Amino acid sequence: MHKKLFIPGPVEVYPDVLKVMSTPMIGHRGGDYHKLHASIRPKLKELMHTQNDVFISTSSGTGVMEACIRNMVGKRSLSCVTGAFSERWFKIVGEAGKEGDALSVEWGKAVKPAEIDKALATGKYDTFCLVHNETSTGIMQNLEEIAPVLKKYPEIVWCLDTVSSMGGVKIEVDKFGVDVCLASSQKALAMPPGIAVFCASKKALARAATVKGRGHYFDFLAFKKSDEKDETPTTPAVTMFFVLDYQLGKMLQEGLENRYARHVKMAQYCRTWAQEKGLKLFPEKGYESVTLTAIDNVKNFDVAALNKELGNRGFTISDGYGQLKGKTFRIAHMGDTQLDELKQLLDHINDILKLK
Ligand SMILES: Cc1ncc(COP(=O)(O)O)c(C=O)c1O
């Protein structure tokens, strides 16, 4: 039996989207592909709320995280570390042979603008990396309060991971002044895994031109050069590009504002449910994610046993990530998931755990 996915990626992919995956193959250096590539571009810009160049990478999001470090860091980077994925991004800095520092907070907390300002004011950095929605802890950074800090440092390139929020939450790339913004297909975009999308500002592309050792596969300037011909530098996952074109069209048809509002409704419903059942939200108050709810397992439920029984009923949720395994559990409500489906899941959890 298929288990409906309420895990924070991959998320449930609806049958109409899966069907697009059986579109017959086309060559990636011909007219049909050029049309497909050109059709995706304006929709992706709309989704990202940007006029900057947009690109698609045949890799998961981590590929573009590494690309940010390889293409952007000339001097030194500052990475906010709030959980497992931001920690991964920080580790990549050293692995790529670059210099960088971490601005770390306790898991479950958000980094505050004043801390960022203090670190950037040292003048040591040319790159700033932030994970918007830390999927491991369920915290979501407030971009409205961080953007004004970054505006004070125009020489710094801002790289933003919106892997598990893009498509569920409004990310105003141009208004906030984000230079590189990236997202994976298998999260709030509600597609299968396999590709990542990103945009790059003029400042980011100009920086790349000054940075040596950008590598081959993820060279931003190669993406830019190929994009001018409606192509990608290497063979793209054409099947997933068909899906992206279709899925972006579907999102725009739903209306982005409606989509964001649906996500807020689901998040509010899930948080209220948890609190009414005597459970505690794991993230710091005011920084709870809109695309997933991380719940502090204060009642010491056996999360594995819960998930096993949910599985028998055709659903699955997520345990805590890494050091939070068993201590928290996570319910994702992102992508094409509807409130009624979330209600169904929570009814099953009430029944299994005998929550009143
Ligand atoms: C916030 C965040 N960043 C990065 C990643 C890594 O993305 P990918 O698995 O697409 O490489 C994930 C994956 O869950 C994530 O949640």
CSV table of C-alpha atoms and ligand atoms in Angstrom, one decimal:
chain,number,residue,atom,x,y,z
A,1,MET,CA,0.0,0.0,0.0
A,2,HIS,CA,1.3,3.5,-0.8
A,3,LYS,CA,1.9,5.5,2.3
A,4,LYS,CA,0.9,9.2,1.9
A,5,LEU,CA,4.0,11.3,2.6
A,6,PHE,CA,3.9,13.8,5.4
A,7,ILE,CA,7.7,13.8,5.7
A,8,PRO,CA,9.6,17.0,4.9
A,9,GLY,CA,10.8,15.7,1.6
A,10,PRO,CA,10.3,13.9,-0.6
A,11,VAL,CA,6.6,15.0,-0.3
A,12,GLU,CA,3.6,13.5,-1.9
A,13,VAL,CA,3.5,13.9,-5.6
A,14,TYR,CA,0.1,13.9,-7.2
A,15,PRO,CA,-0.9,11.5,-10.0
A,16,ASP,CA,-1.2,14.2,-12.7
A,17,VAL,CA,2.4,15.3,-12.0
A,18,LEU,CA,3.6,11.7,-12.1
A,19,LYS,CA,1.9,11.3,-15.4
A,20,VAL,CA,4.0,14.0,-16.9
A,21,MET,CA,7.1,11.9,-16.2
A,22,SER,CA,6.1,9.6,-19.0
A,23,THR,CA,6.4,12.3,-21.7
A,24,PRO,CA,8.5,11.0,-24.6
A,25,MET,CA,12.2,12.0,-24.5
A,26,ILE,CA,13.6,14.8,-26.6
A,27,GLY,CA,17.1,15.9,-27.4
A,28,HIS,CA,18.5,18.6,-25.2
A,29,ARG,CA,20.2,20.6,-27.9
A,30,GLY,CA,17.2,21.0,-30.2
A,31,GLY,CA,14.2,23.3,-30.7
A,32,ASP,CA,11.8,21.3,-28.6
A,33,TYR,CA,14.1,21.5,-25.6
A,34,HIS,CA,14.8,25.2,-26.2
A,35,LYS,CA,11.0,25.8,-26.1
A,36,LEU,CA,10.7,23.9,-22.8
A,37,HIS,CA,13.6,25.8,-21.2
A,38,ALA,CA,12.2,29.1,-22.3
A,39,SER,CA,8.8,28.2,-21.1
A,40,ILE,CA,10.1,27.4,-17.6
A,41,ARG,CA,12.1,30.7,-17.2
A,42,PRO,CA,9.3,33.3,-16.7
A,43,LYS,CA,7.4,31.0,-14.4
A,44,LEU,CA,10.4,30.3,-12.2
A,45,LYS,CA,11.1,34.1,-12.0
A,46,GLU,CA,7.5,34.6,-10.8
A,47,LEU,CA,7.9,31.9,-8.2
A,48,MET,CA,11.1,33.4,-6.9
A,49,HIS,CA,9.8,36.9,-7.1
A,50,THR,CA,12.9,38.0,-9.0
A,51,GLN,CA,14.1,39.6,-12.2
A,52,ASN,CA,17.5,38.0,-11.8
A,53,ASP,CA,18.7,35.1,-13.9
A,54,VAL,CA,17.1,31.7,-13.0
A,55,PHE,CA,18.8,28.4,-13.5
A,56,ILE,CA,18.0,24.7,-13.1
A,57,SER,CA,20.6,22.2,-11.8
A,58,THR,CA,20.4,18.5,-12.4
A,59,SER,CA,21.4,17.7,-8.9
A,60,SER,CA,19.7,17.8,-5.5
A,61,GLY,CA,19.8,21.0,-3.5
A,62,THR,CA,23.1,20.1,-1.9
A,63,GLY,CA,24.8,20.5,-5.3
A,64,VAL,CA,23.8,24.1,-5.5
A,65,MET,CA,24.8,24.6,-1.8
A,66,GLU,CA,28.3,23.5,-2.8
A,67,ALA,CA,28.1,25.6,-6.0
A,68,CYS,CA,27.4,28.7,-3.8
A,69,ILE,CA,30.5,28.1,-1.8
A,70,ARG,CA,32.7,27.3,-4.9
A,71,ASN,CA,31.4,30.3,-6.9
A,72,MET,CA,30.9,33.0,-4.3
A,73,VAL,CA,33.5,32.7,-1.6
A,74,GLY,CA,36.7,34.6,-2.5
A,75,LYS,CA,37.6,36.0,1.0
A,76,ARG,CA,35.7,34.4,3.8
A,77,SER,CA,32.1,33.3,4.4
A,78,LEU,CA,29.8,33.5,7.4
A,79,SER,CA,27.4,30.6,7.8
A,80,CYS,CA,24.5,30.7,10.2
A,81,VAL,CA,24.2,27.2,11.8
A,82,THR,CA,20.8,26.4,13.3
A,83,GLY,CA,20.6,22.7,12.6
A,84,ALA,CA,21.7,19.8,10.4
A,85,PHE,CA,21.3,21.4,7.0
A,86,SER,CA,23.0,24.7,7.8
A,87,GLU,CA,25.7,22.6,9.5
A,88,ARG,CA,26.2,20.7,6.2
A,89,TRP,CA,26.4,24.0,4.3
A,90,PHE,CA,29.1,25.2,6.7
A,91,LYS,CA,31.1,22.0,6.4
A,92,ILE,CA,31.1,22.4,2.6
A,93,VAL,CA,33.1,25.6,3.1
A,94,GLY,CA,36.1,23.7,4.5
A,95,GLU,CA,35.6,20.8,2.2
A,96,ALA,CA,35.8,23.1,-0.8
A,97,GLY,CA,39.1,24.5,0.6
A,98,LYS,CA,37.6,27.9,1.5
A,99,GLU,CA,37.8,30.0,4.7
A,100,GLY,CA,34.7,30.5,6.8
A,101,ASP,CA,33.1,30.9,10.2
A,102,ALA,CA,29.9,29.6,11.8
A,103,LEU,CA,27.5,31.7,13.7
A,104,SER,CA,25.8,28.9,15.7
A,105,VAL,CA,22.8,28.9,17.9
A,106,GLU,CA,21.2,26.1,19.9
A,107,TRP,CA,19.0,23.8,17.8
A,108,GLY,CA,15.4,25.0,17.9
A,109,LYS,CA,16.5,28.7,18.0
A,110,ALA,CA,16.7,31.2,15.2
A,111,VAL,CA,19.7,33.5,14.5
A,112,LYS,CA,18.8,37.1,15.3
A,113,PRO,CA,19.5,40.1,13.1
A,114,ALA,CA,21.7,41.8,15.8
A,115,GLU,CA,24.0,38.8,15.9
A,116,ILE,CA,24.3,38.8,12.1
A,117,ASP,CA,25.0,42.5,12.1
A,118,LYS,CA,27.7,42.2,14.7
A,119,ALA,CA,29.5,39.4,12.8
A,120,LEU,CA,29.3,41.1,9.4
A,121,ALA,CA,30.5,44.4,10.9
A,122,THR,CA,33.9,42.8,11.4
A,123,GLY,CA,34.5,43.3,7.7
A,124,LYS,CA,36.0,39.8,7.4
A,125,TYR,CA,33.3,38.4,5.1
A,126,ASP,CA,32.4,38.5,1.4
A,127,THR,CA,29.7,35.8,1.6
A,128,PHE,CA,26.8,35.2,3.9
A,129,CYS,CA,24.9,31.8,4.0
A,130,LEU,CA,21.5,31.4,5.6
A,131,VAL,CA,19.1,28.5,5.7
A,132,HIS,CA,15.6,30.0,5.6
A,133,ASN,CA,13.7,26.9,6.8
A,134,GLU,CA,15.9,24.6,8.9
A,135,THR,CA,14.1,21.3,8.2
A,136,SER,CA,15.8,19.4,11.0
A,137,THR,CA,14.5,21.7,13.8
A,138,GLY,CA,11.4,23.3,12.2
A,139,ILE,CA,12.6,26.9,12.6
A,140,MET,CA,12.0,29.5,10.0
A,141,GLN,CA,14.1,32.6,9.9
A,142,ASN,CA,12.4,35.9,9.5
A,143,LEU,CA,13.7,37.3,6.3
A,144,GLU,CA,11.9,40.7,6.8
A,145,GLU,CA,14.1,41.3,9.8
A,146,ILE,CA,17.3,40.0,8.3
A,147,ALA,CA,17.2,41.7,4.9
A,148,PRO,CA,17.8,45.3,6.3
A,149,VAL,CA,21.0,44.1,8.0
A,150,LEU,CA,22.3,42.7,4.7
A,151,LYS,CA,21.4,46.0,2.9
A,152,LYS,CA,24.1,47.6,5.1
A,153,TYR,CA,26.8,45.4,3.5
A,154,PRO,CA,26.4,45.8,-0.3
A,155,GLU,CA,29.8,44.1,-0.9
A,156,ILE,CA,28.6,40.8,0.7
A,157,VAL,CA,26.9,38.2,-1.4
A,158,TRP,CA,23.8,36.7,0.3
A,159,CYS,CA,23.2,33.0,-0.4
A,160,LEU,CA,19.8,31.7,0.9
A,161,ASP,CA,18.7,28.1,1.1
A,162,THR,CA,15.0,27.9,0.7
A,163,VAL,CA,15.1,24.2,0.0
A,164,SER,CA,12.1,23.4,2.1
A,165,SER,CA,10.2,26.6,1.9
A,166,MET,CA,10.2,27.8,-1.8
A,167,GLY,CA,6.8,27.2,-3.2
A,168,GLY,CA,5.1,27.2,0.2
A,169,VAL,CA,6.2,30.5,1.6
A,170,LYS,CA,6.7,33.8,-0.3
A,171,ILE,CA,10.4,34.4,-0.8
A,172,GLU,CA,10.8,37.9,-2.2
A,173,VAL,CA,14.3,37.5,-3.6
A,174,ASP,CA,14.5,41.0,-5.2
A,175,LYS,CA,12.8,42.9,-2.4
A,176,PHE,CA,15.0,41.3,0.2
A,177,GLY,CA,18.2,41.6,-1.9
A,178,VAL,CA,19.1,37.9,-1.9
A,179,ASP,CA,21.9,37.2,-4.4
A,180,VAL,CA,21.6,33.4,-4.7
A,181,CYS,CA,18.5,31.6,-3.7
A,182,LEU,CA,18.1,27.8,-4.1
A,183,ALA,CA,15.5,25.2,-3.7
A,184,SER,CA,15.1,21.4,-4.3
A,185,SER,CA,12.3,19.9,-6.4
A,186,GLN,CA,11.1,17.3,-3.7
A,187,LYS,CA,9.9,19.7,-1.1
A,188,ALA,CA,7.3,22.5,-1.3
A,189,LEU,CA,7.4,22.4,-5.1
A,190,ALA,CA,5.8,18.9,-4.8
A,191,MET,CA,7.8,17.2,-7.5
A,192,PRO,CA,10.0,14.0,-7.3
A,193,PRO,CA,13.6,14.5,-6.3
A,194,GLY,CA,16.3,15.1,-8.9
A,195,ILE,CA,16.6,18.8,-9.7
A,196,ALA,CA,17.3,22.0,-7.9
A,197,VAL,CA,16.4,25.6,-9.0
A,198,PHE,CA,18.3,28.7,-8.2
A,199,CYS,CA,18.6,32.3,-9.2
A,200,ALA,CA,21.7,34.6,-9.2
A,201,SER,CA,21.9,38.3,-9.1
A,202,LYS,CA,24.3,40.4,-11.3
A,203,LYS,CA,26.4,40.9,-8.2
A,204,ALA,CA,26.6,37.1,-7.7
A,205,LEU,CA,27.6,36.5,-11.3
A,206,ALA,CA,30.2,39.4,-11.2
A,207,ARG,CA,31.6,37.8,-8.0
A,208,ALA,CA,31.9,34.4,-9.7
A,209,ALA,CA,34.0,35.9,-12.4
A,210,THR,CA,36.6,36.9,-9.8
A,211,VAL,CA,36.7,33.6,-8.0
A,212,LYS,CA,39.2,30.9,-9.0
A,213,GLY,CA,38.5,27.2,-8.8
A,214,ARG,CA,34.7,27.3,-9.4
A,215,GLY,CA,35.0,23.7,-10.7
A,216,HIS,CA,33.2,22.4,-13.8
A,217,TYR,CA,29.8,21.0,-13.2
A,218,PHE,CA,28.5,23.8,-11.0
A,219,ASP,CA,30.2,26.8,-12.6
A,220,PHE,CA,27.6,29.7,-12.4
A,221,LEU,CA,29.2,31.3,-15.5
A,222,ALA,CA,28.7,28.2,-17.5
A,223,PHE,CA,25.0,28.1,-16.5
A,224,LYS,CA,24.7,31.7,-17.5
A,225,LYS,CA,26.4,31.2,-20.9
A,226,SER,CA,24.2,28.1,-21.7
A,227,ASP,CA,21.0,29.8,-20.5
A,228,GLU,CA,21.5,32.5,-23.2
A,229,LYS,CA,21.0,29.7,-25.7
A,230,ASP,CA,18.0,28.2,-23.7
A,231,GLU,CA,20.3,25.3,-22.7
A,232,THR,CA,22.1,23.9,-19.7
A,233,PRO,CA,25.8,23.3,-19.6
A,234,THR,CA,25.5,19.5,-19.3
A,235,THR,CA,22.7,17.0,-20.1
A,236,PRO,CA,19.7,18.1,-18.1
A,237,ALA,CA,17.2,15.7,-16.4
A,238,VAL,CA,14.7,16.4,-19.2
A,239,THR,CA,11.9,14.4,-17.6
A,240,MET,CA,12.1,16.5,-14.5
A,241,PHE,CA,12.2,19.7,-16.6
A,242,PHE,CA,8.9,18.6,-18.2
A,243,VAL,CA,7.5,18.1,-14.7
A,244,LEU,CA,8.9,21.5,-13.5
A,245,ASP,CA,7.2,23.3,-16.4
A,246,TYR,CA,3.9,21.5,-15.7
A,247,GLN,CA,4.1,22.0,-11.9
A,248,LEU,CA,5.0,25.7,-12.1
A,249,GLY,CA,2.0,26.2,-14.4
A,250,LYS,CA,-0.2,24.4,-11.9
A,251,MET,CA,1.1,26.6,-9.0
A,252,LEU,CA,0.5,29.8,-10.9
A,253,GLN,CA,-3.0,28.6,-11.8
A,254,GLU,CA,-3.7,28.0,-8.1
A,255,GLY,CA,-2.3,31.5,-7.5
A,256,LEU,CA,0.9,31.9,-5.5
A,257,GLU,CA,-0.9,34.0,-2.8
A,258,ASN,CA,-3.5,31.3,-2.5
A,259,ARG,CA,-0.8,28.7,-2.2
A,260,TYR,CA,1.0,30.6,0.5
A,261,ALA,CA,-2.3,31.1,2.4
A,262,ARG,CA,-3.0,27.4,2.2
A,263,HIS,CA,0.4,26.6,3.7
A,264,VAL,CA,-0.3,29.1,6.6
A,265,LYS,CA,-3.7,27.5,7.2
A,266,MET,CA,-2.2,24.0,7.4
A,267,ALA,CA,0.7,25.2,9.7
A,268,GLN,CA,-1.8,27.0,12.0
A,269,TYR,CA,-4.0,23.9,12.1
A,270,CYS,CA,-1.1,21.6,13.0
A,271,ARG,CA,0.3,23.8,15.7
A,272,THR,CA,-3.1,24.3,17.3
A,273,TRP,CA,-3.7,20.6,17.2
A,274,ALA,CA,-0.4,19.8,18.9
A,275,GLN,CA,-0.9,22.4,21.6
A,276,GLU,CA,-4.5,21.3,22.3
A,277,LYS,CA,-3.2,17.7,22.7
A,278,GLY,CA,-0.7,18.9,25.4
A,279,LEU,CA,2.3,18.6,23.1
A,280,LYS,CA,4.9,21.4,22.7
A,281,LEU,CA,6.2,23.0,19.6
A,282,PHE,CA,10.0,22.5,19.3
A,283,PRO,CA,11.0,25.8,17.6
A,284,GLU,CA,11.4,29.1,19.5
A,285,LYS,CA,8.2,31.0,19.6
A,286,GLY,CA,7.7,33.3,16.6
A,287,TYR,CA,10.0,31.3,14.4
A,288,GLU,CA,7.9,28.2,13.7
A,289,SER,CA,8.2,26.8,10.2
A,290,VAL,CA,5.2,27.2,7.9
A,291,THR,CA,5.9,24.1,5.9
A,292,LEU,CA,6.5,21.6,8.7
A,293,THR,CA,5.7,21.3,12.4
A,294,ALA,CA,8.4,20.0,14.7
A,295,ILE,CA,6.9,18.7,17.9
A,296,ASP,CA,8.8,18.3,21.1
A,297,ASN,CA,8.1,14.7,22.2
A,298,VAL,CA,7.3,15.7,25.8
A,299,LYS,CA,5.0,12.8,26.3
A,300,ASN,CA,7.7,10.3,25.2
A,301,PHE,CA,5.7,8.6,22.5
A,302,ASP,CA,7.4,5.8,20.7
A,303,VAL,CA,7.7,7.6,17.3
A,304,ALA,CA,8.8,4.5,15.4
A,305,ALA,CA,5.7,2.5,16.7
A,306,LEU,CA,3.4,5.5,15.8
A,307,ASN,CA,4.8,5.6,12.3
A,308,LYS,CA,4.5,1.8,12.0
A,309,GLU,CA,0.8,2.0,12.8
A,310,LEU,CA,0.3,5.1,10.6
A,311,GLY,CA,2.0,3.0,7.8
A,312,ASN,CA,-0.7,0.3,8.2
A,313,ARG,CA,-3.2,3.1,7.7
A,314,GLY,CA,-1.5,4.5,4.6
A,315,PHE,CA,0.4,7.5,6.1
A,316,THR,CA,3.9,8.4,7.2
A,317,ILE,CA,5.5,11.2,9.2
A,318,SER,CA,9.1,11.9,10.3
A,319,ASP,CA,11.1,11.2,13.4
A,320,GLY,CA,13.4,13.9,14.7
A,321,TYR,CA,16.5,14.5,12.6
A,322,GLY,CA,20.0,13.5,13.8
A,323,GLN,CA,20.5,14.4,17.4
A,324,LEU,CA,16.7,15.1,17.7
A,325,LYS,CA,15.7,11.5,16.8
A,326,GLY,CA,13.1,10.3,19.4
A,327,LYS,CA,13.2,13.8,21.1
A,328,THR,CA,11.0,15.4,18.4
A,329,PHE,CA,8.8,14.3,15.5
A,330,ARG,CA,8.0,16.2,12.4
A,331,ILE,CA,4.8,16.6,10.4
A,332,ALA,CA,5.3,18.2,7.0
A,333,HIS,CA,2.4,20.1,5.4
A,334,MET,CA,3.9,21.4,2.2
A,335,GLY,CA,3.6,21.2,-1.6
A,336,ASP,CA,0.2,20.1,-2.9
A,337,THR,CA,-1.0,18.7,0.4
A,338,GLN,CA,-4.5,20.0,1.3
A,339,LEU,CA,-5.8,20.9,4.8
A,340,ASP,CA,-8.3,18.0,4.6
A,341,GLU,CA,-5.5,15.5,4.1
A,342,LEU,CA,-3.6,16.9,7.1
A,343,LYS,CA,-6.8,16.6,9.2
A,344,GLN,CA,-7.1,13.0,8.2
A,345,LEU,CA,-3.6,12.3,9.3
A,346,LEU,CA,-4.0,14.0,12.6
A,347,ASP,CA,-7.3,12.1,13.2
A,348,HIS,CA,-5.3,8.9,12.8
A,349,ILE,CA,-2.6,10.1,15.2
A,350,ASN,CA,-5.3,11.0,17.8
A,351,ASP,CA,-6.8,7.6,17.4
A,352,ILE,CA,-3.4,5.7,17.6
A,353,LEU,CA,-2.1,7.7,20.6
A,354,LYS,CA,-5.5,7.9,22.2
A,355,LEU,CA,-5.2,11.7,22.3
A,356,LYS,CA,-8.3,13.5,23.6
B,1,LIG,C1,16.9,23.0,4.5
B,1,LIG,C2,17.6,22.0,3.6
B,1,LIG,N1,18.7,22.3,3.0
B,1,LIG,C3,19.3,21.5,2.2
B,1,LIG,C4,18.8,20.2,2.0
B,1,LIG,C5,19.5,19.3,1.1
B,1,LIG,O1,18.8,19.2,-0.1
B,1,LIG,P1,18.9,17.9,-1.0
B,1,LIG,O2,18.5,16.7,-0.2
B,1,LIG,O3,17.9,18.3,-2.1
B,1,LIG,O4,20.3,17.9,-1.5
B,1,LIG,C6,17.7,19.8,2.7
B,1,LIG,C7,17.2,18.4,2.5
B,1,LIG,O5,16.3,18.0,3.3
B,1,LIG,C8,17.0,20.7,3.5
B,1,LIG,O6,15.9,20.4,4.2
